[in-house]
Coordinates of C-alpha atoms in Angstrom, one line a residue:
M1 CA 14.7 27.8 -18.7
T2 CA 13.3 24.4 -18.1
V3 CA 9.7 23.2 -18.7
L4 CA 8.2 20.6 -16.4
V5 CA 5.5 18.7 -18.3
T6 CA 3.1 17.0 -15.9
R7 CA 0.6 15.8 -18.5
P8 CA 0.3 12.0 -17.9
D9 CA 0.5 9.2 -20.5
E10 CA 2.3 9.2 -23.9
R11 CA 1.0 12.7 -24.9
G12 CA 3.1 14.2 -22.1
Q13 CA 6.2 12.4 -23.2
Q14 CA 5.6 13.3 -26.8
L15 CA 5.3 17.0 -25.9
A16 CA 8.5 16.9 -23.8
D17 CA 10.3 15.2 -26.7
E18 CA 9.1 17.8 -29.1
L19 CA 10.2 20.6 -26.9
N20 CA 13.7 19.1 -26.4
R21 CA 14.0 18.7 -30.2
A22 CA 13.2 22.4 -30.5
G23 CA 16.1 23.2 -28.1
I24 CA 13.8 23.8 -25.1
V25 CA 14.8 21.8 -22.0
A26 CA 11.8 19.8 -20.9
L27 CA 11.3 17.2 -18.2
H28 CA 8.3 14.8 -18.3
S29 CA 7.2 14.1 -14.7
P30 CA 3.5 12.9 -14.7
L31 CA 1.8 13.6 -11.4
L32 CA -1.2 11.3 -12.1
T33 CA -1.3 7.6 -13.1
I34 CA -4.1 6.6 -15.4
S35 CA -5.6 3.1 -15.0
P36 CA -8.9 1.4 -16.1
G37 CA -12.0 2.6 -14.4
S38 CA -14.2 0.6 -12.1
Q39 CA -17.3 0.7 -14.3
L40 CA -16.0 -0.3 -17.7
T41 CA -17.7 -3.7 -17.6
Q42 CA -21.1 -1.8 -17.5
L43 CA -20.4 0.0 -20.8
P44 CA -21.9 -2.6 -23.2
S45 CA -25.2 -2.8 -21.3
Q46 CA -25.3 1.0 -20.9
L47 CA -24.9 1.5 -24.6
S48 CA -27.5 -1.2 -25.4
Q49 CA -30.1 0.5 -23.2
L50 CA -29.9 3.8 -25.0
K51 CA -32.7 4.8 -27.4
P52 CA -32.0 5.8 -31.0
G53 CA -31.1 9.5 -30.9
D54 CA -29.7 9.4 -27.4
M55 CA -26.2 10.8 -26.7
V56 CA -22.8 9.5 -25.7
F57 CA -20.4 12.2 -24.4
A58 CA -16.6 11.4 -24.2
V59 CA -15.0 13.8 -21.8
S60 CA -11.4 13.0 -22.9
K61 CA -9.1 10.9 -25.1
N62 CA -8.5 8.6 -22.1
A63 CA -12.2 8.0 -21.8
V64 CA -12.4 7.1 -25.5
D65 CA -9.3 4.8 -25.3
F66 CA -10.5 2.8 -22.4
A67 CA -14.1 2.6 -23.6
A68 CA -13.0 1.5 -27.1
Q69 CA -10.6 -1.1 -25.8
T70 CA -13.4 -2.6 -23.6
L71 CA -15.8 -2.9 -26.6
R72 CA -13.1 -4.4 -28.9
D73 CA -12.3 -7.0 -26.3
I74 CA -15.8 -8.4 -26.5
G75 CA -16.5 -7.7 -30.1
F76 CA -19.1 -5.0 -29.4
A77 CA -19.6 -2.3 -32.0
W78 CA -20.4 1.4 -31.4
R79 CA -24.0 2.0 -32.4
N80 CA -24.8 4.1 -35.5
D81 CA -28.1 5.5 -34.2
L82 CA -26.7 7.6 -31.4
L83 CA -25.4 11.2 -31.2
Y84 CA -21.7 11.3 -30.2
L85 CA -20.3 14.3 -28.4
A86 CA -16.8 15.6 -27.3
V87 CA -15.5 18.8 -25.8
G88 CA -12.4 19.4 -27.9
H89 CA -11.4 19.0 -31.6
R90 CA -8.7 16.5 -30.9
T91 CA -10.9 14.3 -28.7
A92 CA -13.7 14.5 -31.3
L93 CA -11.3 13.4 -34.1
H94 CA -10.1 10.5 -31.9
F95 CA -13.7 9.5 -31.0
T96 CA -14.6 9.6 -34.7
E97 CA -11.7 7.2 -35.5
Q98 CA -12.9 4.8 -32.8
T99 CA -16.7 4.9 -33.5
Q100 CA -16.6 5.5 -37.2
Q101 CA -19.4 7.9 -36.5
P102 CA -19.7 11.7 -36.7
V103 CA -18.8 13.4 -33.4
H104 CA -20.3 16.8 -32.5
Y105 CA -18.1 19.3 -30.6
P106 CA -18.0 23.1 -30.0
L107 CA -15.9 24.9 -32.6
V108 CA -14.9 27.9 -30.5
T109 CA -15.2 27.3 -26.7
E110 CA -13.8 23.8 -26.0
N111 CA -15.4 23.2 -22.6
S112 CA -18.7 22.1 -21.1
E113 CA -20.2 25.6 -21.7
G114 CA -19.3 25.4 -25.3
L115 CA -20.8 22.0 -25.7
L116 CA -24.0 23.0 -24.0
A117 CA -24.3 25.9 -26.4
L118 CA -24.7 23.6 -29.4
S119 CA -28.1 23.6 -31.1
E120 CA -28.5 19.9 -30.4
M121 CA -28.3 20.6 -26.6
T122 CA -31.0 23.2 -26.3
D123 CA -33.9 20.9 -25.6
L124 CA -32.9 17.6 -24.0
T125 CA -36.4 16.5 -22.9
D126 CA -36.6 12.7 -22.8
K127 CA -33.0 12.3 -23.9
N128 CA -30.6 9.9 -22.3
I129 CA -26.9 10.9 -22.1
L130 CA -24.1 8.5 -21.3
V131 CA -21.0 10.4 -20.1
L132 CA -17.7 8.5 -20.5
R133 CA -15.2 10.1 -18.0
G134 CA -12.6 9.5 -15.3
N135 CA -13.1 9.4 -11.6
G136 CA -14.1 12.8 -10.1
G137 CA -14.2 15.7 -12.5
R138 CA -16.5 18.6 -13.1
E139 CA -20.3 18.1 -12.7
Y140 CA -21.4 21.2 -14.6
F141 CA -22.4 19.5 -17.8
S142 CA -24.5 16.8 -16.0
E143 CA -26.3 19.4 -13.9
V144 CA -27.3 21.6 -16.8
A145 CA -28.2 18.7 -19.0
R146 CA -30.6 17.4 -16.3
Q147 CA -32.1 20.9 -15.9
R148 CA -32.9 20.8 -19.6
G149 CA -34.7 17.5 -19.3
A150 CA -32.1 14.8 -19.9
T151 CA -31.4 11.7 -17.9
V152 CA -27.6 11.6 -17.4
E153 CA -25.6 8.5 -16.5
L154 CA -21.9 8.8 -15.6
L155 CA -19.6 5.9 -16.4
E156 CA -16.1 5.8 -15.0
C157 CA -13.8 4.7 -17.8
Y158 CA -10.5 5.5 -16.1
Q159 CA -9.1 6.4 -12.8
R160 CA -6.5 9.1 -12.0
Q161 CA -4.3 8.5 -8.9
N162 CA -1.4 10.5 -7.7
T163 CA 1.9 9.2 -8.8
E164 CA 4.1 8.0 -6.0
L165 CA 7.1 10.3 -5.8
D166 CA 9.4 11.2 -3.0
P167 CA 8.4 14.8 -2.2
V168 CA 11.7 16.2 -1.0
E169 CA 13.9 14.5 -3.6
T170 CA 11.4 15.5 -6.4
A171 CA 11.4 19.1 -5.4
R172 CA 15.2 19.2 -5.2
L173 CA 15.6 17.5 -8.6
W174 CA 13.3 20.0 -10.3
Q175 CA 15.2 22.9 -8.8
R176 CA 18.6 21.5 -9.8
C177 CA 17.3 21.1 -13.3
G178 CA 16.3 24.8 -13.3
V179 CA 12.5 24.2 -13.7
N180 CA 10.8 27.6 -14.0
I181 CA 7.8 26.8 -16.2
L182 CA 5.1 24.3 -15.1
L183 CA 2.7 22.7 -17.5
V184 CA -0.5 21.6 -15.7
T185 CA -3.4 20.4 -17.8
S186 CA -6.0 19.5 -15.2
M187 CA -7.4 20.5 -11.8
Q188 CA -6.3 17.1 -10.5
S189 CA -2.7 17.6 -11.6
L190 CA -2.6 21.0 -10.0
Q191 CA -3.9 19.6 -6.7
A192 CA -1.4 16.7 -7.0
L193 CA 1.4 19.2 -7.5
L194 CA 0.6 21.2 -4.4
E195 CA 0.1 18.0 -2.4
L196 CA 3.4 16.6 -3.5
I197 CA 5.7 19.6 -2.8
P198 CA 6.4 20.2 0.9
R199 CA 5.0 23.5 2.2
E200 CA 8.4 24.9 3.0
E201 CA 9.4 24.3 -0.7
Q202 CA 6.3 25.8 -2.2
Q203 CA 7.5 29.4 -2.6
W204 CA 9.9 28.3 -5.3
L205 CA 7.0 26.5 -6.9
L206 CA 4.7 29.6 -6.8
D207 CA 7.4 31.7 -8.4
C208 CA 7.4 29.5 -11.5
C209 CA 5.3 30.4 -14.5
L210 CA 2.3 28.0 -14.7
V211 CA 0.8 27.2 -18.1
T212 CA -2.6 25.6 -18.2
V213 CA -5.5 24.9 -20.6
S214 CA -8.5 26.7 -19.2
E215 CA -9.5 29.9 -17.3
R216 CA -11.0 27.7 -14.6
I217 CA -7.7 26.0 -13.8
A218 CA -5.9 29.3 -14.1
A219 CA -8.3 30.9 -11.5
L220 CA -7.6 28.0 -9.1
A221 CA -3.9 28.4 -9.6
R222 CA -4.0 32.1 -8.8
S223 CA -6.1 31.3 -5.7
Y224 CA -3.3 29.0 -4.5
G225 CA -0.7 31.8 -4.9
F226 CA 0.7 31.5 -8.4
Q227 CA 1.5 34.9 -9.7
Q228 CA 2.3 34.2 -13.4
V229 CA -0.3 32.1 -15.0
E230 CA -0.7 31.6 -18.8
V231 CA -3.6 29.9 -20.6
A232 CA -3.0 28.1 -23.9
Q233 CA -5.4 28.3 -26.8
G234 CA -6.3 24.6 -26.5
A235 CA -5.4 21.5 -24.6
D236 CA -3.8 19.6 -27.5
N237 CA -0.1 19.3 -27.8
A238 CA 0.1 21.6 -30.8
N239 CA -1.4 24.6 -28.9
L240 CA 0.7 23.8 -25.8
F241 CA 3.9 23.7 -27.8
T242 CA 3.0 27.0 -29.3
K243 CA 2.4 28.7 -25.9
L244 CA 5.5 27.2 -24.4
T245 CA 7.8 28.2 -27.3
E246 CA 6.4 31.8 -27.0
L247 CA 7.2 31.9 -23.3
T248 CA 10.7 30.5 -23.7
S249 CA 11.5 32.9 -26.5
L250 CA 10.8 36.0 -24.3
P251 CA 13.8 38.0 -23.2

C-alpha cells in the first residue's frame, strides 16, 4: 500500500515523512503551487478602513501566513479592536499566534456553515467583514453574510496554480510505486488531479481509495467516479494521519 499525499507546502511533506516513519509508504507530490496573492498590497489599507468591532476571517493557514508576512514587512500591527475568525481549530491557533488576539472558530463543524452558526454571526447588520483567502474558492460564507446585513470584502492573499508535471510520466511513476490511496485536501487539488492524469489512465486512478477532508469534496469525488471515498475528522495533519493509518491497517 502506498499513500499519495497531494497537500501542497511543508504540511504535505511533514505528513508524508510522518507516515514513512510509521512504516507506511508515502509519496509527497503536490498538485498545486502556492504563491503570494495579487491583492496583498491592499491589506494594510483594508484593515485600516474597518470600524471597531468589524471582522477579519482567515480562510486557511496559507492566508494567515501571507497576510502576516505582508504586515511584518511594513511594520503594521494587527488591530486589537476587531473580531478575528477562522474555520478550523489549527488555523485559529495559527491566526492567534500571528495576531496575538483571540480568534473565534466553530468547535464542532469546521466549515463555513459551522462558522456562520456562531452566535456572533447571527446579526451582521452594518458589519464589515474582510475575508483573507486564496484565488477562487467557495462563496457560500460571503453570500450568507451579505444576506445577514454585512458588507464583505474579499482579499486574495495567495494564489494556487497547477504544478507543472508530465502527465504520462507522473501516472506511470505513481503506478510503479503502488499508489492506491490518494490524499486530496481541496476541491482545486481534486480538479488538478483529474486534469493531470490522461483520460486513458484514469480508471486506475478511480480505483484508488480517495481520502479527503469534507463531505463536499467527497461528493464531488464520487460524481467524478471514485468508488471508495473516506472523509477524515479534520483537515489537520493529526486527523489525516489517524485516518490514513486506519485505512492502511485494514486486512
